[in-house]
Every structure is written in structure tokens, then in C-alpha cells.
XYZ file of C-alpha atoms in Angstrom:
589
model
C -126.586 -28.166 9.793
C -128.991 -30.086 11.115
C -131.263 -32.776 9.266
C -134.590 -31.292 7.639
C -137.450 -33.537 7.251
C -139.636 -32.592 4.709
C -142.089 -30.338 7.149
C -138.407 -28.333 8.214
C -138.759 -24.788 8.013
C -136.021 -22.345 8.343
C -137.600 -18.307 9.597
C -136.075 -15.557 10.816
C -137.696 -13.870 13.339
C -135.887 -10.547 12.757
C -136.357 -9.590 9.404
C -138.702 -12.019 8.196
C -142.333 -11.599 8.016
C -144.165 -15.230 8.344
C -147.962 -14.987 6.632
C -150.483 -15.483 9.054
C -152.853 -18.659 8.178
C -155.615 -18.426 10.601
C -159.387 -17.239 10.712
C -160.222 -13.945 11.849
C -161.505 -15.418 15.084
C -158.354 -17.452 15.541
C -156.614 -13.944 14.936
C -158.489 -12.103 17.701
C -157.677 -15.028 20.315
C -153.726 -14.575 19.533
C -153.731 -10.574 20.089
C -155.599 -11.358 23.312
C -152.985 -13.683 24.258
C -150.272 -10.880 23.175
C -152.176 -8.749 25.083
C -152.334 -11.122 28.208
C -148.701 -11.182 27.899
C -147.611 -7.538 27.185
C -149.667 -6.935 30.588
C -147.851 -9.306 32.504
C -144.572 -8.231 31.295
C -145.324 -4.409 31.308
C -144.422 -3.374 35.228
C -141.426 -5.981 35.227
C -138.217 -4.795 35.739
C -136.494 -7.903 35.888
C -135.210 -9.778 33.183
C -135.559 -13.379 34.535
C -139.216 -12.609 35.112
C -139.363 -11.740 31.622
C -138.021 -14.836 30.359
C -139.890 -16.749 32.842
C -143.287 -14.811 31.243
C -142.089 -15.173 28.022
C -141.114 -18.893 28.387
C -144.687 -19.693 29.961
C -146.823 -17.741 27.197
C -144.780 -19.058 24.392
C -145.561 -22.868 25.410
C -148.907 -22.349 25.735
C -149.167 -21.040 22.538
C -147.184 -23.460 20.742
C -149.424 -26.364 23.024
C -145.486 -27.543 24.296
C -144.679 -29.596 27.045
C -141.380 -28.863 27.242
C -139.284 -25.575 26.753
C -136.372 -24.003 27.960
C -134.594 -20.431 27.694
C -130.896 -20.680 26.831
C -127.999 -18.360 26.907
C -125.071 -19.897 24.240
C -121.564 -19.038 25.776
C -117.913 -20.089 25.623
C -119.094 -23.477 26.863
C -122.049 -23.967 24.740
C -125.252 -23.944 25.554
C -126.469 -23.132 29.022
C -130.145 -23.748 30.377
C -131.334 -19.976 32.689
C -134.449 -21.935 33.478
C -136.669 -25.348 32.159
C -140.706 -26.034 31.729
C -141.611 -29.290 31.915
C -145.300 -30.008 32.735
C -145.949 -27.005 33.914
C -143.649 -26.739 36.228
C -140.700 -24.342 36.371
C -136.924 -24.850 37.196
C -133.100 -23.772 36.698
C -131.835 -25.202 34.070
C -133.298 -27.489 31.684
C -133.200 -31.757 31.079
C -131.313 -33.066 28.379
C -133.928 -32.834 26.389
C -132.446 -29.792 24.654
C -130.459 -30.501 21.124
C -127.609 -28.534 21.348
C -126.837 -28.851 17.452
C -129.993 -27.067 16.996
C -129.693 -24.148 19.252
C -125.755 -23.529 18.051
C -126.957 -23.379 14.477
C -129.941 -21.526 14.944
C -127.878 -18.745 17.006
C -125.136 -18.925 14.278
C -127.567 -18.580 11.560
C -129.783 -15.888 13.156
C -133.031 -17.733 11.929
C -135.750 -20.102 13.706
C -135.924 -23.506 13.025
C -138.735 -25.764 12.960
C -138.644 -29.475 12.943
C -139.723 -32.871 13.282
C -137.517 -35.166 15.194
C -137.873 -38.936 15.400
C -137.435 -40.915 18.947
C -133.796 -42.378 19.267
C -135.205 -45.477 20.698
C -137.936 -46.194 18.096
C -137.510 -44.344 15.178
C -141.846 -44.523 14.249
C -143.421 -41.659 14.024
C -145.259 -42.219 17.082
C -142.403 -41.393 19.011
C -141.220 -37.750 16.961
C -141.576 -34.635 18.553
C -141.819 -31.433 17.043
C -139.063 -28.711 17.927
C -138.996 -25.193 17.166
C -135.468 -23.249 18.362
C -135.636 -19.212 17.908
C -132.664 -16.276 18.864
C -134.283 -14.089 21.045
C -131.722 -11.932 21.484
C -127.536 -11.769 19.837
C -127.040 -8.877 21.992
C -125.763 -8.496 24.715
C -126.350 -12.285 25.551
C -126.900 -15.338 22.627
C -130.502 -16.005 24.334
C -132.632 -18.876 22.637
C -135.987 -19.931 22.944
C -136.333 -23.668 22.803
C -139.672 -26.059 23.017
C -141.184 -29.665 22.095
C -144.127 -31.575 21.799
C -145.249 -34.950 21.110
C -145.736 -34.773 17.260
C -148.771 -37.082 16.084
C -147.601 -38.347 12.490
C -145.308 -35.875 12.039
C -146.966 -33.144 12.258
C -145.008 -30.112 13.075
C -145.606 -26.587 14.521
C -148.347 -24.631 12.233
C -147.272 -21.107 11.100
C -150.016 -19.508 13.021
C -148.152 -21.066 16.360
C -144.969 -19.829 15.020
C -146.386 -16.537 13.938
C -147.438 -16.132 17.593
C -144.518 -16.980 19.120
C -142.565 -14.343 17.117
C -145.175 -11.516 17.969
C -144.166 -13.100 21.520
C -140.449 -13.065 21.272
C -140.801 -9.270 19.748
C -142.919 -7.836 23.228
C -140.174 -9.774 24.989
C -137.824 -8.031 23.175
C -138.931 -4.685 24.149
C -139.620 -6.077 27.876
C -136.492 -6.952 28.070
C -134.593 -3.722 26.483
C -136.870 -1.797 29.025
C -135.666 -4.083 31.747
C -132.231 -3.808 30.810
C -131.918 0.119 30.448
C -133.929 0.262 34.383
C -131.251 -2.014 35.544
C -128.901 -0.393 34.444
C -129.989 3.015 35.884
C -130.226 1.367 38.608
C -126.676 -0.072 38.784
C -125.152 3.314 37.866
C -127.238 5.123 40.774
C -126.005 2.431 43.073
C -122.520 2.592 41.494
C -122.569 6.667 42.028
C -123.796 5.990 45.351
C -121.165 3.504 46.243
C -118.678 5.976 44.690
C -119.888 8.786 46.779
C -119.758 6.683 49.899
C -116.279 5.600 49.277
C -115.223 8.799 47.932
C -116.290 10.401 51.543
C -114.506 7.311 53.598
C -110.860 8.168 51.636
C -111.214 11.881 52.030
C -111.537 11.025 55.953
C -109.355 8.396 56.670
C -105.610 7.831 56.336
C -106.001 3.775 57.016
C -105.610 2.450 53.463
C -105.788 -1.311 54.858
C -109.484 -0.344 55.743
C -110.396 1.831 52.487
C -109.078 -0.979 50.619
C -111.180 -3.755 52.510
C -114.091 -1.324 51.836
C -113.750 -0.913 48.038
C -113.038 -4.707 47.486
C -115.931 -5.424 49.652
C -118.230 -3.118 47.062
C -116.186 -4.125 43.782
C -117.480 -8.126 44.575
C -121.334 -6.835 45.459
C -121.205 -4.458 42.391
C -119.895 -7.302 40.218
C -121.016 -10.413 41.690
C -117.282 -11.160 41.039
C -115.805 -13.874 43.504
C -112.073 -12.844 44.446
C -110.470 -9.562 44.718
C -107.196 -7.983 44.848
C -105.375 -4.906 45.775
C -101.886 -5.027 44.651
C -99.360 -2.451 45.412
C -96.129 -1.697 44.199
C -92.879 -2.380 46.634
C -89.324 -2.796 46.082
C -89.916 -3.443 42.308
C -92.517 -5.749 42.824
C -96.154 -6.113 43.557
C -97.696 -7.585 47.007
C -100.819 -8.305 48.014
C -102.363 -5.310 49.933
C -105.890 -6.549 50.891
C -107.735 -9.603 49.108
C -111.688 -10.539 49.502
C -113.469 -14.119 48.472
C -113.636 -17.544 49.235
C -109.658 -17.555 48.267
C -108.616 -14.212 51.011
C -106.670 -16.975 53.101
C -104.586 -17.330 50.255
C -105.172 -15.004 47.317
C -104.014 -16.338 44.123
C -104.009 -14.121 40.584
C -102.874 -14.736 37.083
C -99.410 -12.818 36.973
C -99.540 -12.442 32.957
C -102.912 -10.790 33.192
C -101.240 -8.140 35.785
C -98.203 -7.574 34.342
C -99.607 -6.850 30.960
C -101.575 -3.933 32.840
C -98.634 -2.636 34.798
C -96.275 -2.722 31.493
C -99.354 -0.861 29.454
C -100.896 1.328 31.834
C -104.428 -0.149 30.452
C -107.370 -1.892 32.197
C -108.306 -5.412 31.047
C -111.408 -7.141 31.075
C -110.561 -11.643 29.339
C -111.125 -14.785 29.623
C -108.811 -17.352 30.659
C -108.835 -20.760 30.648
C -105.985 -21.500 33.135
C -106.505 -23.333 36.439
C -109.605 -25.438 37.161
C -112.322 -24.364 34.191
C -112.654 -20.569 32.317
C -112.424 -17.486 34.507
C -113.877 -13.843 33.728
C -111.024 -11.670 34.899
C -110.768 -7.887 35.457
C -107.942 -5.629 36.063
C -106.609 -2.356 36.216
C -104.086 -0.242 37.153
C -103.741 2.085 40.263
C -102.285 5.553 39.268
C -102.029 9.003 39.953
C -100.496 11.601 38.472
C -98.983 8.956 35.988
C -97.372 6.933 38.691
C -98.268 3.586 39.166
C -99.389 2.374 42.627
C -100.467 -0.835 41.973
C -103.922 -2.978 40.170
C -106.748 -3.807 41.086
C -108.023 -7.406 40.244
C -111.350 -9.095 40.069
C -112.008 -12.525 39.011
C -114.942 -15.308 38.590
C -115.709 -18.575 37.655
C -117.775 -17.988 34.312
C -120.510 -20.016 35.344
C -120.969 -17.343 37.910
C -120.410 -14.518 36.260
C -118.934 -12.911 32.815
C -117.985 -8.749 33.197
C -118.859 -6.502 30.570
C -117.388 -3.591 29.647
C -119.664 -1.439 32.131
C -118.243 -3.547 34.971
C -114.575 -2.700 33.963
C -115.765 1.318 33.800
C -117.259 0.392 37.553
C -113.729 -1.170 38.355
C -111.912 1.626 36.837
C -113.635 4.035 38.711
C -112.985 2.256 41.966
C -109.763 1.651 40.847
C -109.169 5.838 41.470
C -110.577 6.099 44.508
C -108.524 2.977 45.636
C -105.203 4.729 44.045
C -105.810 7.844 45.771
C -106.407 6.442 49.303
C -102.963 4.459 48.644
C -101.781 7.556 47.414
C -102.711 9.518 50.580
C -101.760 6.954 52.982
C -98.050 6.743 51.212
C -98.484 10.497 51.403
C -99.093 10.581 55.604
C -96.753 8.209 56.190
C -94.092 10.512 54.627
C -94.820 13.330 55.423
C -95.617 12.181 59.428
C -92.100 10.565 59.144
C -90.240 13.733 57.103
C -91.796 15.639 60.567
C -89.843 13.320 62.790
C -87.078 13.285 61.567
C -87.524 17.261 60.845
C -88.194 17.410 64.945
C -84.966 14.971 65.824
C -82.809 17.591 63.565
C -84.248 20.742 65.482
C -83.220 18.954 68.554
C -79.939 17.971 67.117
C -79.198 21.726 66.163
C -80.437 23.164 69.190
C -77.677 20.882 71.279
C -75.027 21.046 68.309
C -75.263 25.156 68.938
C -74.959 24.633 72.642
C -71.348 23.611 72.077
C -70.272 26.420 70.171
C -69.231 29.764 72.614
C -72.239 31.827 73.961
C -69.713 34.471 74.769
C -66.253 35.240 73.485
C -64.101 35.301 75.807
C -61.101 37.266 75.888
C -58.114 36.505 77.785
C -54.774 38.016 77.964
C -55.590 40.903 75.044
C -56.966 38.608 72.433
C -60.229 38.649 70.882
C -61.610 35.572 69.163
C -64.635 35.473 66.658
C -66.255 32.636 64.971
C -69.233 31.634 62.533
C -69.817 28.441 61.781
C -72.958 27.542 59.028
C -74.124 24.062 57.961
C -75.099 22.671 54.941
C -77.619 20.702 56.426
C -79.457 20.944 59.657
C -76.774 19.803 61.444
C -73.497 19.757 60.593
C -69.577 18.238 61.031
C -67.449 21.701 61.068
C -67.143 23.041 64.815
C -64.979 25.717 67.021
C -64.423 26.469 69.989
C -62.750 29.050 72.213
C -61.291 27.384 75.464
C -59.756 29.623 78.467
C -56.815 28.057 80.171
C -54.742 28.496 83.194
C -51.774 30.945 83.826
C -53.774 33.504 81.076
C -53.402 31.349 78.230
C -56.702 30.135 75.397
C -56.787 27.599 73.141
C -58.647 27.947 69.880
C -59.692 24.982 67.533
C -61.314 24.729 64.468
C -62.253 20.872 62.900
C -64.284 19.530 60.049
C -65.838 15.621 60.030
C -66.075 14.380 57.085
C -69.214 13.893 55.382
C -72.433 15.656 56.493
C -75.598 15.797 58.883
C -76.092 13.647 61.731
C -73.113 10.927 61.637
C -70.500 14.108 61.423
C -72.055 15.856 64.338
C -72.010 12.888 66.612
C -68.137 12.788 65.883
C -67.818 16.381 66.443
C -68.994 16.015 69.871
C -67.016 13.088 70.588
C -63.505 14.960 69.239
C -64.875 18.259 71.394
C -65.437 16.459 74.087
C -61.882 14.796 74.087
C -59.883 17.738 73.093
C -61.278 19.818 76.488
C -60.435 16.802 78.525
C -56.904 16.704 77.296
C -56.425 20.303 77.472
C -56.930 20.329 81.313
C -53.310 18.371 81.364
C -51.018 20.994 80.387
C -49.934 19.254 77.343
C -48.734 21.039 74.145
C -51.393 21.135 71.045
C -49.258 18.499 69.740
C -49.398 16.113 72.612
C -53.393 17.237 72.984
C -54.432 16.020 69.458
C -51.666 12.807 69.693
C -54.015 11.751 72.913
C -56.786 12.465 71.077
C -56.246 10.350 68.085
C -55.443 7.357 70.728
C -58.423 7.793 72.220
C -60.989 8.079 69.230
C -59.224 6.015 66.344
C -60.915 2.532 67.590
C -64.327 4.339 67.443
C -64.040 6.092 64.073
C -65.374 3.286 61.621
C -63.987 2.791 58.364
C -63.511 5.332 55.653
C -64.128 8.618 58.075
C -61.805 10.942 59.445
C -61.746 14.718 61.427
C -59.631 17.095 60.732
C -58.590 19.622 63.359
C -56.739 22.963 63.934
C -55.594 23.610 67.283
C -53.540 26.542 69.184
C -52.876 28.071 72.212
C -52.042 31.247 72.867
C -50.079 32.464 75.810
C -50.863 35.540 77.077
C -47.418 36.867 78.838
C -45.169 35.840 76.187
C -47.040 36.394 72.806
C -46.630 33.613 71.469
C -48.531 31.364 69.417
C -48.167 27.217 69.453
C -50.572 24.655 67.244
C -50.444 21.735 65.496
C -52.954 21.119 62.629
C -54.014 17.643 62.342
C -54.968 17.775 58.237
C -56.830 21.301 58.207
C -56.324 24.385 56.239
C -53.446 26.041 58.167
C -55.043 29.007 57.962
C -53.300 33.170 58.067
C -51.835 35.179 60.055
C -51.703 38.950 59.181
C -49.456 41.329 60.436
C -48.403 44.799 59.568
C -45.925 44.244 57.435
C -48.332 41.706 55.292
C -49.453 37.589 55.178
C -48.246 34.636 55.806
C -49.927 31.233 55.689
C -49.569 29.217 59.134
C -46.983 26.204 58.310
C -47.349 23.114 59.366
C -48.148 18.783 58.382
C -50.192 16.431 59.824
C -52.268 13.724 58.888
C -56.295 14.076 60.248
C -57.672 12.211 63.452
C -59.004 8.747 63.387
C -55.835 7.794 61.892
C -53.499 4.956 62.618
C -51.748 6.265 66.034
C -48.356 5.556 65.072
C -48.105 6.827 62.076
C -50.776 9.894 62.889
C -47.836 10.521 66.223
C -44.775 10.463 63.295
C -46.374 13.281 60.704
C -47.737 15.212 62.998
C -45.657 18.603 63.540
C -45.928 21.273 66.284
C -45.252 24.963 65.401
C -44.806 28.419 66.765
C -44.930 32.184 65.739
C -44.982 35.343 67.735
C -47.710 37.347 67.579
C -47.783 41.853 67.824
C -50.474 43.949 69.233
C -52.873 44.362 65.712
C -51.451 40.754 64.500
C -54.812 38.499 63.136
C -55.407 34.935 62.132
C -57.897 33.461 59.948
C -58.780 29.981 60.374
C -61.459 28.275 57.942
C -62.761 25.104 56.559
C -62.635 23.923 53.057
C -66.744 24.659 52.797
C -65.144 28.569 52.757
C -62.911 27.910 50.188
C -64.613 25.568 47.938
C -68.220 27.050 48.004
C -70.036 27.296 44.770
C -71.248 29.748 42.845
C -74.819 29.005 40.916
C -72.363 28.354 37.909
C -69.963 26.055 39.642
C -67.312 28.585 40.139
C -64.923 27.731 43.980
C -65.006 30.873 46.384
C -61.386 30.039 46.231
C -58.197 30.981 48.742
C -56.933 33.913 46.178
C -60.388 35.825 46.756
C -60.766 35.173 50.426
C -57.248 36.977 51.398
C -58.748 39.186 49.179
C -61.484 40.027 50.946
C -59.648 39.048 54.150
C -56.814 42.401 53.642
C -59.491 44.543 52.984
C -61.465 44.143 56.099
C -58.219 44.679 58.209
C -59.008 48.003 59.229
C -62.715 46.822 60.397
C -63.717 45.787 64.167
C -62.879 41.788 63.938
C -66.936 41.415 64.518
C -67.186 43.440 61.420
C -64.578 41.891 59.524
C -66.126 38.520 60.257
C -69.501 39.694 58.958
C -67.530 40.852 56.185
C -66.080 37.712 54.763
C -69.262 35.609 55.538
C -71.378 38.118 53.712
C -68.805 37.914 50.615
C -69.147 34.101 50.774
C -72.627 34.499 50.562
C -73.316 36.818 47.691
C -70.821 34.442 45.989
C -73.366 31.515 46.357
C -76.201 33.178 45.965
C -79.627 31.310 45.063
C -77.114 28.187 44.773
C -77.325 25.719 48.376
C -74.121 25.178 49.977
C -72.582 21.246 49.235
C -70.601 21.684 52.516
C -70.578 23.499 56.056
C -68.799 26.487 56.286
C -66.765 27.964 59.590
C -64.766 30.961 59.812
C -62.706 31.878 62.343
C -61.009 35.302 63.818
C -58.369 35.508 66.194
C -57.147 39.538 67.042
C -54.108 40.717 69.598
C -54.854 43.528 71.484
C -51.989 43.371 73.369
C -49.153 41.505 74.693
C -47.945 41.412 77.956
C -49.162 40.308 81.689
C -53.015 39.272 82.106
C -54.747 42.288 80.885
C -58.311 40.527 80.204
C -60.915 38.673 81.333
C -62.962 35.171 80.512
């Protein structure tokens, strides 16, 4: 508490009524002074201008030759403007008593005091001091003035009353100016948000939009540094930066981490680094998905952010989040469309590998269907007319699905067609194909393949299976599982050749052979029940009286009905071959 002299007074400018001790003529003079002050601030909309006018009129009423308007903050009293010997300056000299200012603010009271000169200690060197709080919300503002005090004289009650009256008028003018300023800020913010909204809706350039947003944030908040940080691989990276530190932008990690963890906006004061800083940080989120944060900082001596600044930041953050979201969505959609276009091309190419017309050689008719689980798949079948009335039928299944599987399928198809030109048996063809592709198949990948050759003249069907389902042989006397053993293509050539068997059966007119990949047997229903081999054989027998094309359609229809709304998890391929007649060449390609 500051020391008091016998002439010291403690006055509450907000609640107490100070008795006026002047005569009527002095009262008229003071009322005229109040009127002049009121007229001077009536049309003013700037708080700094009102404070300057209050300082001038207040000092004149007190007869003071030095004065200042001060704001009290975390770093103590900061002079907004001062006046000495009629000259207005920003800031004030060393004459201000910090302890008296602080005490006046803490107590909410005005103090009038005579202070002796520190150098002489004599009354002639004394000064009369008055310190009066002007506002406590939203800023802590203080009026401070002094003058030489002859023979210990202090300020009179009339002069204090006059200052209180001026201060009351000043508060009203400040409140009005503040409301006008806030209205102007809101209007400016709405205009900025409107422009930003138009930019966000008309552009997918996230970098450009974020740079514009940061410029507007700094302009509206008077901040020094603004950053937009976005999530990337479970971390935050700087997407855009503005301010003097934009070349090497920095931010307080613990503030950003708090906002990321809580999802709540923050307006804080932090003492890290060089001097105290005022910081705002808001989350950028769309549909509860965090996309990043918007971060603004300033030295307290430049700007101390308020709740209104934070509200504006949140509004701008919503636009920033939308800009990031739209840009990412556009990239994803664009990439998806590119992939879909490439898959469509791959699908067209793969479909061209399947027989466009069903060849009929030596009385053997073959039909097939292949349905990929994805746009392209690893299943395939082929029908290859050979010399001397022979025809080769092949069916394969590449491990995996999608583009990689379809590429392996194309390689195997080409290798099979080349090897079949030299009149080798199915077993010899598969051994040669495996030796050719073994070094090109990556570890963990393999291809199962069934290859059979039908000889129209003899009615024999010679086949070998490289790890593929062996299929079913339907005759007039019943149904038989084809026998055989072998390893998939892509494995060690020596082991592959040793394990691979060759078989031959004699076909008669009306016999049918059904070949299928595991996707047919393992097709799942919505309740995860497999179609199964038994069900497949039942349907195959039931379709025995139908033309082979209708039999294929019936079997595929039964599989689709079983799968229902469930998505097929594997490619499905089915091949049916039927012998019309046995003997010399009776058909054509």
C-alpha cells in the first residue's frame, strides 16, 4: 500500500459520490467544460482518440502539466499515451509511479497524494499526484496525472469531481466506440467470411485458399504469425504459413497437442521463448474427422488476443477445414477415376483373351464363363484348336486377385499357346511353361492350371493338372471325378516335373466334362455357407438334359442365387465340354 500524507485521499470513482465544494460560478464553468468534452467525443468512434481527448481535458481540469493513460497487463503498467507540457506522445516518461497505479487498480479506488522529491526531500520539490481507474473490463485502464505542489498542496475535491465526471463521460463514449468497433469488426469479418466462402466453393487449390485464410486471420486479429497444420501419416505438417517467421515457421507443440487431443479451441498466454506470447489454436475438423489445426501467435506487447478473436478464428477454421477436406476429396476422387479408367482398360484387354466364338472341333463343343471378384481377375479359360482335329482346353487360377493376378494370367496364357504349337502332350507343355515362368514369378505367388487335349479321331482326352481342381466327367452311367496329381506352376522345376502326372480317358458321344476354379465351390452365401462340391455336382446332374449353353447358364445362375447380395470374394470360372460325336473330323472352327 502506498504511503499516505495527511492530504492523501482514497476515492471510489465508480460508487462514491464526491461532495462538490465550489460555488455556483465554478459549477457553471465545470458544466461548460463537461459540455465541451462531451461534444469533443460525441462523434468519435476510435477509442484511442477518446482516450487522448480525456487526457487533455482531464489534465486541464486538474491544472496538471504531466499525465498518461495506462493499461495494466501481465507485464505491469503499459503507457498507451502521455502528455507533458502540452505535447501528446505515445508512451509516458519515468514520472509514473508504478506502485500507485497497481494499487489503484487492485483496490478500484482513486488516490490523491503529495509526493516529496526524492532528490531534495523539500516541499518545494513535491508533486501532487492523482491516479484513477477508468475501466476494469475489458481492459484495466488508469488515468494518471501530477503537477508541482506548492507547500504540500494537493488536488481539490472540485477538481477530483470534475475528473470523475469527465471519466464517466469517457466511459460512455468508450463503450459506444467499442460497440461501433465491434460492429465494424463483425461486419468486416462477415464480409471476409463471405469472400472466403466464395473462394472455397470455387477453388480446389488448398494451398491458395489456406494462404488467403492466413492473410485474413492476421489482418483481422493483428497477429504476427499464422500457421495451418494438416494431419499426414499420424503427424502434423505445416501446410501454409504467414508472418515474419514464415521462412522457418515455429509453434508451441504442447498447445497444438492439447487442441488435437481435446478437439477444443484454445486462447492462452505462454511464456516460452523470448517474451510472453498470446496464442490461439483451433481444430480443423469436418464431420468429426480432425484434419489439422489453425495456429496464430503474437507477442503480448503487440496483441493480446480476446474471446472475440478466438470466435473469428473458429469461423475461419471452419472454412480452412472445408478447403482441406474438399481438396483431399478431389484428389481421392480424381485418383479413383484414374484407377477405374485403367481398370476398365485392363478389363477390356483381359476380356479379349477369352474366346470370342466357341470353336467346335471333331464333335466337341465347349462353353465357358468367368466372373472376376474385382474389375479384373486371375482366373481364365481358353479353347485352342490344334492340328489333326485336336482341340486343347485349359483353365487356370492365379493366386490373388486384381491387376497383378491378371498380368500373371496373361503371361501363362501366352506361354501355353506357344508351347502347344509343337505337338507336345499336356504334361510336357505344363513342364515347359513352368520352366519358362519360374524365375519371373515372385515368392509366394503361384498359378494352378488344368490342360486337356481332345483327339476327335480317337475320342481320347489326355490331360494333366498343375494343382488345379480336377473336374468332373459325366457319362451315361454316372459321374466320375477326374484323377491326377501335380504342383502349381511357379514352383521349383525339378519338383514340379516329378510330381506332375498325365492321364487319359476315353470319351463317348454325349459325355460331358466340367472344369471349375475353387471360387465356384467356395462361393459364400450371406451367412458364410459355401456353395460346395456336393451342391455343384447335384446341379450338374440336374442340368444334364439341357443343351450345354443352358446347362452353363443354369449352373452359374445357381451360384449367383446362393451368393445373393454377398460380394464374391474370389474369381469364379466354369467350363463345360460336350462330345457330339466320335470319329473322323466332323466339325469346323
